mmCIF file of C-alpha atoms in Angstrom:
data_model
loop_
_atom_site.group_PDB
_atom_site.id
_atom_site.type_symbol
_atom_site.label_atom_id
_atom_site.label_comp_id
_atom_site.label_asym_id
_atom_site.label_seq_id
_atom_site.Cartn_x
_atom_site.Cartn_y
_atom_site.Cartn_z
ATOM 1 C CA MET A 1 102.262 70.300 85.062
ATOM 2 C CA PHE A 2 102.290 73.776 84.487
ATOM 3 C CA LEU A 3 99.438 75.298 82.338
ATOM 4 C CA GLN A 4 100.545 77.704 79.791
ATOM 5 C CA THR A 5 97.374 79.793 79.527
ATOM 6 C CA ALA A 6 94.296 81.074 80.994
ATOM 7 C CA THR A 7 90.675 80.582 79.750
ATOM 8 C CA LYS A 8 89.095 83.685 78.312
ATOM 9 C CA THR A 9 88.447 84.949 75.130
ATOM 10 C CA VAL A 10 89.052 88.751 74.533
ATOM 11 C CA ALA A 11 88.838 90.656 71.559
ATOM 12 C CA ARG A 12 92.336 92.002 69.882
ATOM 13 C CA ARG A 13 93.143 95.033 68.391
ATOM 14 C CA ALA A 14 94.809 95.162 64.975
ATOM 15 C CA GLY A 15 97.756 97.313 63.857
ATOM 16 C CA PRO A 16 101.156 98.358 65.520
ATOM 17 C CA LEU A 17 101.951 97.568 68.878
ATOM 18 C CA ARG A 18 100.660 100.085 71.800
ATOM 19 C CA VAL A 19 100.786 100.627 75.447
ATOM 20 C CA ALA A 20 97.747 100.832 77.680
ATOM 21 C CA TYR A 21 98.891 103.803 79.866
ATOM 22 C CA TYR A 22 98.847 103.215 83.601
ATOM 23 C CA THR A 23 100.085 104.564 86.966
ATOM 24 C CA THR A 24 100.387 103.075 90.150
ATOM 25 C CA SER A 25 98.002 105.695 91.718
ATOM 26 C CA GLN A 26 95.022 103.696 92.997
ATOM 27 C CA THR A 27 95.021 101.890 96.251
ATOM 28 C CA SER A 28 92.386 99.507 97.183
ATOM 29 C CA PRO A 29 91.562 99.648 100.682
ATOM 30 C CA ARG A 30 92.353 96.484 102.878
ATOM 31 C CA THR A 31 89.600 94.575 104.570
ATOM 32 C CA PRO A 32 90.601 93.019 107.847
ATOM 33 C CA TYR A 33 89.796 89.384 108.631
ATOM 34 C CA PRO A 34 88.701 89.225 112.095
ATOM 35 C CA SER A 35 89.152 85.391 112.311
ATOM 36 C CA ILE A 36 92.942 83.905 111.810
ATOM 37 C CA THR A 37 93.575 80.114 111.952
ATOM 38 C CA ILE A 38 97.085 79.106 112.062
ATOM 39 C CA ASP A 39 97.691 75.213 110.676
ATOM 40 C CA TYR A 40 101.132 73.786 111.693
ATOM 41 C CA ARG A 41 101.354 70.698 109.098
ATOM 42 C CA ILE A 42 104.767 69.746 110.863
ATOM 43 C CA ARG A 43 105.231 66.771 112.906
ATOM 44 C CA SER A 44 109.111 66.746 113.399
ATOM 45 C CA HIS A 45 112.049 69.280 114.280
ATOM 46 C CA ARG A 46 115.642 69.019 113.852
ATOM 47 C CA PRO A 47 118.345 71.198 115.310
ATOM 48 C CA LEU A 48 120.443 73.234 113.445
ATOM 49 C CA PRO A 49 123.846 73.675 115.079
ATOM 50 C CA LEU A 50 125.136 76.623 112.875
ATOM 51 C CA ARG A 51 129.045 76.814 113.080
ATOM 52 C CA THR A 52 129.426 78.715 109.913
ATOM 53 C CA LEU A 53 127.506 79.904 106.668
ATOM 54 C CA TYR A 54 130.566 80.637 104.573
ATOM 55 C CA HIS A 55 130.948 77.566 102.046
ATOM 56 C CA GLY A 56 134.801 77.771 102.299
ATOM 57 C CA ARG A 57 134.641 76.677 105.837
ATOM 58 C CA PHE A 58 132.188 73.631 105.450
ATOM 59 C CA GLN A 59 133.164 70.413 107.090
ATOM 60 C CA GLN A 60 131.008 67.248 107.657
ATOM 61 C CA GLU A 61 129.223 68.472 110.863
ATOM 62 C CA ASP A 62 127.791 71.377 108.758
ATOM 63 C CA TYR A 63 125.833 69.032 106.549
ATOM 64 C CA LEU A 64 122.219 69.081 107.710
ATOM 65 C CA ASP A 65 119.288 66.786 107.078
ATOM 66 C CA LEU A 66 115.908 68.773 107.257
ATOM 67 C CA SER A 67 113.805 66.052 105.495
ATOM 68 C CA ASP A 68 110.148 66.205 106.154
ATOM 69 C CA SER A 69 110.551 68.656 109.185
ATOM 70 C CA ARG A 70 111.419 72.060 110.299
ATOM 71 C CA GLY A 71 114.680 73.155 111.532
ATOM 72 C CA VAL A 72 115.398 74.654 115.190
ATOM 73 C CA LEU A 73 118.253 77.021 115.782
ATOM 74 C CA ALA A 74 120.401 75.425 118.205
ATOM 75 C CA ASP A 75 124.304 76.709 119.499
ATOM 76 C CA ALA A 76 126.751 74.495 117.865
ATOM 77 C CA ARG A 77 128.976 74.710 121.120
ATOM 78 C CA ASP A 78 126.359 72.804 122.930
ATOM 79 C CA ASP A 79 126.456 69.285 122.270
ATOM 80 C CA GLU A 80 123.268 68.598 124.269
ATOM 81 C CA ALA A 81 121.236 71.437 122.392
ATOM 82 C CA SER A 82 117.734 69.915 121.587
ATOM 83 C CA PRO A 83 114.912 71.667 119.780
ATOM 84 C CA SER A 84 111.349 72.493 121.616
ATOM 85 C CA THR A 85 108.255 71.313 120.150
ATOM 86 C CA SER A 86 106.231 74.322 121.062
ATOM 87 C CA HIS A 87 104.984 76.690 118.477
ATOM 88 C CA ASP A 88 104.517 79.552 120.604
ATOM 89 C CA GLY A 89 106.200 82.912 120.368
ATOM 90 C CA LEU A 90 107.256 85.175 117.519
ATOM 91 C CA ASN A 91 110.823 84.799 118.707
ATOM 92 C CA PHE A 92 111.000 81.114 118.852
ATOM 93 C CA PRO A 93 114.192 80.269 116.547
ATOM 94 C CA TYR A 94 113.051 78.190 113.776
ATOM 95 C CA ILE A 95 112.784 78.115 110.121
ATOM 96 C CA ASN A 96 109.954 76.579 107.935
ATOM 97 C CA TYR A 97 109.885 75.568 104.145
ATOM 98 C CA TRP A 98 106.780 77.141 103.019
ATOM 99 C CA ARG A 99 103.723 79.031 104.110
ATOM 100 C CA LYS A 100 100.406 79.463 102.472
ATOM 101 C CA VAL A 101 97.677 81.613 103.233
ATOM 102 C CA TRP A 102 94.060 81.410 102.231
ATOM 103 C CA ARG A 103 91.399 83.900 102.519
ATOM 104 C CA HIS A 104 87.930 82.777 102.890
ATOM 105 C CA GLU A 105 84.633 85.258 102.613
ATOM 106 C CA GLU A 106 81.706 83.265 104.347
ATOM 107 C CA PRO A 107 82.617 83.814 107.095
ATOM 108 C CA LYS A 108 85.243 86.044 106.585
ATOM 109 C CA ARG A 109 88.579 84.394 107.920
ATOM 110 C CA ARG A 110 92.007 83.719 106.879
ATOM 111 C CA GLU A 111 93.865 80.271 107.320
ATOM 112 C CA ILE A 112 97.553 80.333 107.580
ATOM 113 C CA ALA A 113 99.298 76.895 107.143
ATOM 114 C CA TYR A 114 103.256 76.056 107.626
ATOM 115 C CA PHE A 115 104.787 73.556 105.712
ATOM 116 C CA PRO A 116 108.072 71.058 106.765
ATOM 117 C CA PHE A 117 111.020 70.916 104.399
ATOM 118 C CA PRO A 118 110.302 68.172 101.530
ATOM 119 C CA VAL A 119 111.752 64.712 101.671
ATOM 120 C CA ASN A 120 115.580 64.414 101.066
ATOM 121 C CA THR A 121 116.301 67.839 102.000
ATOM 122 C CA ARG A 122 120.139 67.306 102.799
ATOM 123 C CA GLY A 123 122.757 69.752 102.300
ATOM 124 C CA PHE A 124 124.219 73.158 103.618
ATOM 125 C CA LEU A 125 122.455 76.162 104.847
ATOM 126 C CA TYR A 126 124.534 79.053 103.500
ATOM 127 C CA PHE A 127 124.773 82.557 103.144
ATOM 128 C CA HIS A 128 124.013 83.585 99.436
ATOM 129 C CA GLN A 129 126.189 86.574 98.321
ATOM 130 C CA HIS A 130 124.080 88.822 96.161
ATOM 131 C CA ARG A 131 125.845 91.452 94.070
ATOM 132 C CA TYR A 132 124.318 93.860 96.189
ATOM 133 C CA PRO A 133 125.278 92.983 99.839
ATOM 134 C CA VAL A 134 121.843 94.101 101.481
ATOM 135 C CA ALA A 135 119.773 92.006 98.871
ATOM 136 C CA SER A 136 121.904 88.927 100.052
ATOM 137 C CA GLY A 137 120.137 86.213 102.526
ATOM 138 C CA LEU A 138 119.980 82.780 103.792
ATOM 139 C CA ARG A 139 119.930 79.541 101.394
ATOM 140 C CA PHE A 140 119.768 76.043 101.442
ATOM 141 C CA ARG A 141 122.037 74.152 99.188
ATOM 142 C CA ILE A 142 121.037 70.367 98.154
ATOM 143 C CA ALA A 143 124.319 68.568 98.175
ATOM 144 C CA GLN A 144 124.939 64.797 97.796
ATOM 145 C CA THR A 145 127.891 64.628 99.536
ATOM 146 C CA PRO A 146 128.869 66.285 103.074
ATOM 147 C CA ASP A 147 131.860 68.115 101.866
ATOM 148 C CA LEU A 148 132.679 71.391 100.045
ATOM 149 C CA ASN A 149 132.680 69.552 96.788
ATOM 150 C CA GLY A 150 128.903 68.323 97.370
ATOM 151 C CA HIS A 151 127.940 72.278 98.013
ATOM 152 C CA LEU A 152 129.613 73.441 94.657
ATOM 153 C CA ARG A 153 128.082 70.874 92.692
ATOM 154 C CA GLY A 154 124.586 71.033 94.541
ATOM 155 C CA GLN A 155 121.731 73.227 93.566
ATOM 156 C CA ASP A 156 119.457 75.579 95.578
ATOM 157 C CA LEU A 157 116.248 74.384 97.348
ATOM 158 C CA LEU A 158 113.463 75.724 95.327
ATOM 159 C CA THR A 159 110.024 76.691 96.903
ATOM 160 C CA PRO A 160 106.887 75.191 95.274
ATOM 161 C CA TYR A 161 106.356 78.097 93.068
ATOM 162 C CA GLY A 162 110.249 77.741 91.399
ATOM 163 C CA THR A 163 111.918 80.451 93.272
ATOM 164 C CA PRO A 164 114.747 79.707 95.428
ATOM 165 C CA TRP A 165 114.082 79.380 99.052
ATOM 166 C CA HIS A 166 115.458 82.140 100.589
ATOM 167 C CA ILE A 167 115.221 84.238 103.917
ATOM 168 C CA PRO A 168 116.212 87.828 103.088
ATOM 169 C CA LEU A 169 119.144 89.681 105.141
ATOM 170 C CA ILE A 170 116.693 92.347 105.930
ATOM 171 C CA ALA A 171 114.371 89.860 107.866
ATOM 172 C CA LEU A 172 117.206 88.034 109.370
ATOM 173 C CA ALA A 173 118.582 91.457 110.860
ATOM 174 C CA THR A 174 115.474 92.484 112.055
ATOM 175 C CA SER A 175 113.854 89.624 113.905
ATOM 176 C CA PRO A 176 114.756 88.277 117.365
ATOM 177 C CA ARG A 177 114.205 84.855 115.874
ATOM 178 C CA TYR A 178 117.393 85.175 113.797
ATOM 179 C CA THR A 179 119.779 86.699 116.252
ATOM 180 C CA SER A 180 121.700 83.465 116.087
ATOM 181 C CA ILE A 181 122.093 83.509 112.394
ATOM 182 C CA VAL A 182 123.110 87.174 112.473
ATOM 183 C CA GLN A 183 125.803 86.298 115.051
ATOM 184 C CA VAL A 184 127.135 83.788 112.918
ATOM 185 C CA LEU A 185 127.085 86.089 109.568
ATOM 186 C CA GLN A 186 128.939 88.531 111.716
ATOM 187 C CA GLN A 187 131.492 85.971 113.004
ATOM 188 C CA ASP A 188 132.244 84.977 109.504
ATOM 189 C CA GLY A 189 132.648 88.412 108.150
ATOM 190 C CA TYR A 190 129.654 88.705 105.982
ATOM 191 C CA VAL A 191 127.613 91.650 108.035
ATOM 192 C CA PRO A 192 129.881 94.368 109.319
ATOM 193 C CA PRO A 193 127.803 96.767 111.637
ATOM 194 C CA GLN A 194 127.192 99.385 109.147
ATOM 195 C CA LEU A 195 125.405 96.407 106.741
ATOM 196 C CA TYR A 196 123.658 95.548 110.114
ATOM 197 C CA ASP A 197 122.282 99.180 110.535
ATOM 198 C CA CYS A 198 121.452 99.481 106.986
ATOM 199 C CA CYS A 199 118.939 96.454 107.255
ATOM 200 C CA VAL A 200 117.316 97.846 110.166
ATOM 201 C CA GLY A 201 116.800 101.398 108.772
ATOM 202 C CA LEU A 202 115.338 100.070 105.371
ATOM 203 C CA ALA A 203 113.049 98.091 107.551
ATOM 204 C CA GLU A 204 112.190 100.834 109.613
ATOM 205 C CA SER A 205 110.962 102.698 106.528
ATOM 206 C CA VAL A 206 108.451 100.275 105.555
ATOM 207 C CA ALA A 207 105.130 102.039 107.007
ATOM 208 C CA ASN A 208 102.910 99.671 108.853
ATOM 209 C CA SER A 209 104.655 96.392 107.569
ATOM 210 C CA THR A 210 106.643 93.641 108.699
ATOM 211 C CA LEU A 211 109.387 92.131 106.984
ATOM 212 C CA GLY A 212 109.633 88.283 107.465
ATOM 213 C CA ALA A 213 110.949 84.988 106.157
ATOM 214 C CA PHE A 214 108.521 84.900 103.298
ATOM 215 C CA SER A 215 108.644 88.466 102.355
ATOM 216 C CA GLN A 216 109.399 88.972 98.623
ATOM 217 C CA LEU A 217 111.901 92.027 98.297
ATOM 218 C CA LEU A 218 112.754 93.303 94.851
ATOM 219 C CA PHE A 219 115.875 95.617 94.278
ATOM 220 C CA ARG A 220 115.792 96.095 90.584
ATOM 221 C CA THR A 221 113.788 95.186 87.464
ATOM 222 C CA TRP A 222 113.824 92.039 85.857
ATOM 223 C CA GLN A 223 113.968 90.109 89.136
ATOM 224 C CA PRO A 224 111.732 87.200 89.017
ATOM 225 C CA PHE A 225 108.893 87.134 91.609
ATOM 226 C CA TYR A 226 105.423 85.277 92.080
ATOM 227 C CA LEU A 227 102.050 86.739 92.448
ATOM 228 C CA ASP A 228 99.527 84.664 94.137
ATOM 229 C CA LEU A 229 96.384 86.146 92.142
ATOM 230 C CA ALA A 230 93.972 84.771 94.771
ATOM 231 C CA ASN A 231 95.001 87.356 97.065
ATOM 232 C CA PRO A 232 94.186 90.881 95.800
ATOM 233 C CA THR A 233 96.500 92.167 99.041
ATOM 234 C CA HIS A 234 99.705 89.881 97.880
ATOM 235 C CA LYS A 235 102.381 92.217 99.020
ATOM 236 C CA ILE A 236 105.716 92.853 97.053
ATOM 237 C CA PHE A 237 108.339 95.030 98.846
ATOM 238 C CA LEU A 238 110.385 97.306 96.807
ATOM 239 C CA VAL A 239 113.795 98.209 97.928
ATOM 240 C CA THR A 240 115.893 101.234 96.899
ATOM 241 C CA GLN A 241 118.776 102.950 98.482
ATOM 242 C CA LYS A 242 116.550 105.603 100.047
ATOM 243 C CA GLY A 243 113.928 103.081 101.642
ATOM 244 C CA ILE A 244 111.486 100.406 100.841
ATOM 245 C CA GLY A 245 107.861 100.760 99.716
ATOM 246 C CA HIS A 246 105.528 97.835 98.317
ATOM 247 C CA ILE A 247 102.889 97.362 95.922
ATOM 248 C CA TYR A 248 99.774 94.921 95.976
ATOM 249 C CA ALA A 249 98.630 92.576 93.323
ATOM 250 C CA ASN A 250 95.255 94.762 93.040
ATOM 251 C CA GLN A 251 97.366 97.841 92.268
ATOM 252 C CA ILE A 252 99.137 96.045 89.613
ATOM 253 C CA PHE A 253 95.828 94.906 88.166
ATOM 254 C CA SER A 254 94.169 98.464 88.650
ATOM 255 C CA GLY A 255 92.162 100.193 86.459
ATOM 256 C CA GLU A 256 88.872 98.417 86.808
ATOM 257 C CA VAL A 257 87.515 95.794 89.421
ATOM 258 C CA TYR A 258 90.236 93.019 90.225
ATOM 259 C CA PRO A 259 89.837 90.295 87.856
ATOM 260 C CA PHE A 260 91.167 87.265 89.254
ATOM 261 C CA LYS A 261 89.767 84.415 91.494
ATOM 262 C CA SER A 262 92.969 82.195 91.750
ATOM 263 C CA GLY A 263 96.201 81.403 90.222
ATOM 264 C CA VAL A 264 99.851 81.974 90.746
ATOM 265 C CA LEU A 265 102.398 83.672 88.251
ATOM 266 C CA LEU A 266 105.969 83.898 87.954
ATOM 267 C CA CYS A 267 106.997 87.333 86.593
ATOM 268 C CA GLN A 268 109.292 90.107 86.210
ATOM 269 C CA PHE A 269 108.832 94.052 85.876
ATOM 270 C CA GLU A 270 110.844 95.052 82.604
ATOM 271 C CA ASN A 271 112.080 98.602 81.516
ATOM 272 C CA ARG A 272 110.466 100.175 78.306
ATOM 273 C CA ARG A 273 111.118 103.267 76.433
ATOM 274 C CA GLY A 274 108.286 104.825 74.572
ATOM 275 C CA ARG A 275 108.346 107.898 71.950
ATOM 276 C CA ASP A 276 106.022 109.754 73.625
ATOM 277 C CA THR A 277 106.987 108.795 77.264
ATOM 278 C CA LYS A 278 110.428 109.069 79.362
ATOM 279 C CA GLY A 279 109.957 105.091 79.979
ATOM 280 C CA TYR A 280 107.482 102.678 81.514
ATOM 281 C CA LEU A 281 107.549 99.140 83.169
ATOM 282 C CA ALA A 282 105.942 96.087 81.691
ATOM 283 C CA LEU A 283 105.010 92.880 83.639
ATOM 284 C CA ARG A 284 106.351 89.795 81.897
ATOM 285 C CA VAL A 285 104.851 86.395 82.765
ATOM 286 C CA LEU A 286 107.698 83.825 83.040
ATOM 287 C CA ARG A 287 105.585 80.860 84.184
ATOM 288 C CA ILE A 288 101.970 79.991 85.069
ATOM 289 C CA VAL A 289 102.740 77.887 88.241
ATOM 290 C CA GLU A 290 98.807 77.402 88.867
ATOM 291 C CA PRO A 291 95.913 77.833 86.841
ATOM 292 C CA VAL A 292 94.551 81.268 86.563
ATOM 293 C CA HIS A 293 90.780 81.542 86.774
ATOM 294 C CA TYR A 294 88.720 84.848 86.593
ATOM 295 C CA ALA A 295 86.381 86.078 89.154
ATOM 296 C CA GLU A 296 82.893 85.256 88.707
ATOM 297 C CA ARG A 297 80.950 87.553 86.340
ATOM 298 C CA TYR A 298 84.382 89.365 85.380
ATOM 299 C CA ASN A 299 83.953 91.089 81.764
ATOM 300 C CA GLY A 300 86.901 93.418 81.908
ATOM 301 C CA ASN A 301 89.869 94.206 79.534
ATOM 302 C CA PHE A 302 92.626 92.134 81.397
ATOM 303 C CA GLU A 303 93.638 89.667 78.789
ATOM 304 C CA PRO A 304 94.613 85.992 79.924
ATOM 305 C CA PRO A 305 98.168 85.810 80.996
ATOM 306 C CA GLN A 306 100.289 83.919 78.817
ATOM 307 C CA THR A 307 103.777 82.402 79.532
ATOM 308 C CA GLY A 308 106.487 84.593 77.962
ATOM 309 C CA GLN A 309 104.205 87.417 77.280
ATOM 310 C CA CYS A 310 103.682 90.784 78.837
ATOM 311 C CA ILE A 311 100.510 91.480 80.666
ATOM 312 C CA LYS A 312 97.980 93.061 78.075
ATOM 313 C CA PHE A 313 94.897 95.340 78.679
ATOM 314 C CA ASN A 314 92.636 95.172 75.894
ATOM 315 C CA GLY A 315 94.805 94.285 73.287
ATOM 316 C CA LEU A 316 97.647 96.627 74.306
ATOM 317 C CA GLU A 317 100.603 96.205 76.640
ATOM 318 C CA HIS A 318 99.935 97.176 80.173
ATOM 319 C CA ALA A 319 102.219 99.893 81.068
ATOM 320 C CA PHE A 320 103.093 100.813 84.268
ATOM 321 C CA LEU A 321 104.360 104.493 85.102
ATOM 322 C CA SER A 322 104.202 105.684 81.819
ATOM 323 C CA LYS A 323 102.802 108.828 82.809
ATOM 324 C CA LYS A 324 103.894 111.330 86.107
ATOM 325 C CA PRO A 325 101.415 110.364 88.835
ATOM 326 C CA PRO A 326 100.017 113.210 90.959
ATOM 327 C CA ARG A 327 102.565 114.274 93.658
ATOM 328 C CA GLN A 328 100.302 112.895 96.636
ATOM 329 C CA ARG A 329 100.342 109.464 95.007
ATOM 330 C CA GLU A 330 103.990 109.099 94.062
ATOM 331 C CA SER A 331 104.987 106.602 96.626
ATOM 332 C CA VAL A 332 104.278 103.355 94.707
ATOM 333 C CA ALA A 333 105.582 104.676 91.483
ATOM 334 C CA SER A 334 108.807 106.331 92.773
ATOM 335 C CA ARG A 335 109.993 103.109 94.261
ATOM 336 C CA LEU A 336 109.454 101.459 91.233
ATOM 337 C CA LEU A 337 111.392 103.826 89.286
ATOM 338 C CA GLN A 338 114.461 103.961 91.859
ATOM 339 C CA MET A 339 114.940 100.352 92.002
ATOM 340 C CA GLY A 340 118.336 99.558 90.829
ATOM 341 C CA LYS A 341 119.410 103.382 90.700
ATOM 342 C CA THR A 342 122.182 104.832 92.763
ATOM 343 C CA GLY A 343 122.108 107.657 95.346
ATOM 344 C CA GLY A 344 120.700 107.635 98.788
ATOM 345 C CA LYS A 345 121.630 107.068 102.541
ATOM 346 C CA TRP A 346 122.405 103.388 102.203
ATOM 347 C CA ALA A 347 123.942 103.456 98.925
ATOM 348 C CA TYR A 348 127.206 101.832 100.395
ATOM 349 C CA ALA A 349 124.876 98.538 100.940
ATOM 350 C CA TRP A 350 124.648 98.194 97.236
ATOM 351 C CA SER A 351 128.553 97.439 96.598
ATOM 352 C CA TRP A 352 130.845 95.163 98.729
ATOM 353 C CA ASN A 353 133.731 97.526 97.810
ATOM 354 C CA ASP A 354 131.988 100.544 99.144
ATOM 355 C CA LEU A 355 130.807 98.792 102.174
ATOM 356 C CA LYS A 356 134.333 97.589 102.777
ATOM 357 C CA THR A 357 135.248 101.328 102.591
ATOM 358 C CA VAL A 358 132.595 102.098 105.247
ATOM 359 C CA ALA A 359 133.551 99.043 107.607
ATOM 360 C CA GLY A 360 137.395 100.183 107.618
ATOM 361 C CA PRO A 361 140.372 98.229 106.841
ATOM 362 C CA LYS A 362 140.273 96.141 109.831
ATOM 363 C CA TRP A 363 137.131 94.109 108.717
ATOM 364 C CA LYS A 364 137.779 91.205 106.653
ATOM 365 C CA TYR A 365 135.127 89.607 104.537
ATOM 366 C CA PRO A 366 135.463 85.603 104.659
ATOM 367 C CA TRP A 367 137.411 85.310 101.726
ATOM 368 C CA GLU A 368 139.960 87.618 102.991
ATOM 369 C CA ASN A 369 140.692 86.342 106.237
ATOM 370 C CA ARG A 370 144.073 84.232 106.032
ATOM 371 C CA ARG A 371 143.487 82.660 109.409
ATOM 372 C CA LYS A 372 140.251 80.892 107.953
ATOM 373 C CA LEU A 373 140.335 77.764 105.915
ATOM 374 C CA ASP A 374 139.457 79.559 102.508
ATOM 375 C CA ASN A 375 140.815 82.590 100.468
ATOM 376 C CA ARG A 376 138.286 82.783 97.974
ATOM 377 C CA SER A 377 137.474 85.950 96.197
ATOM 378 C CA PRO A 378 133.864 87.139 95.416
ATOM 379 C CA ALA A 379 134.552 86.071 91.900
ATOM 380 C CA SER A 380 135.604 82.860 92.770
ATOM 381 C CA ALA A 381 132.543 82.030 94.887
ATOM 382 C CA PRO A 382 130.147 78.940 93.744
ATOM 383 C CA ALA A 383 128.380 79.603 90.825
ATOM 384 C CA GLY A 384 125.592 81.729 91.340
ATOM 385 C CA SER A 385 126.710 82.920 94.743
ATOM 386 C CA ALA A 386 126.926 86.540 93.677
ATOM 387 C CA SER A 387 124.210 86.398 91.169
ATOM 388 C CA SER A 388 121.111 88.484 91.156
#
């Protein structure tokens, strides 16, 4: 059961709606955790003999059962392919359902747990075709029957926080662990060399960060994402046509001491226009996934997050980027402002038509290749396949 509010009493100002101006100019230093404990709460492994990730070619052998296990990528052409039970190696070709991170202060250590897919996770791994090619990724469609109709009538597997289970294409393209998935996508016709190069180039633009299966990538405002308030350094990546930046939870709630001890929010950035500004961003809470608790002795001005409401600071809507930040502090602000805007080295990767022009007439998308089983266009793909 989701809780709708957090408990904290704050005096509200009367009068017309105003905004609390703020720029994301403060960057809190990260404190290293000398001890890391990894807990694999997974007891079974199932092979994933990937043949295709295009829904139009699905057959009965593409129907997978990942219930209470993790998937290990196998060669579909090898009938004797079997998964290893080893956890070792950054390049080991497996996919997990979920990861949870806890940070303990006394003694200072970090605990990471990996979880298996839920019971009754049966269906199809498929390539989710976003309106921006570069924002596409791997998803799992829960299906009742092992055929195309089952896929079309099914629903995407969700994370415990209510967002679709999703491995971003940028993570797939830049991790040796997912080489076999990228090869299948290239054979299907989804990923021409130019899109692959874009993913690699964007990943290289992220300073001192690694993009992985559980990274949250924002390509535009109004895109839902979750915030783990227990982790002040919870990171969100901001993807633009010029590169990738990131923002931490303690930057989003900057301006005073970090207010929260725990809680998880599903939220989104929204564009605003102000009479005395060129525009700013607000943060709306879509859902309170886990109860929000304030840090001990916190007596600041951030009001309790409320479902359906924007974050407020001392009675005013908390506004991001409402004033130009100093030039030396523009990185986070500029990334946020650039989301969804055109112009940049990788602009072609934000349009399937532009990508096709760059790839050349010989490159055929899955729905264009007449030698295949299905001639669907993007517009006739299953509901949600080309959505944001």
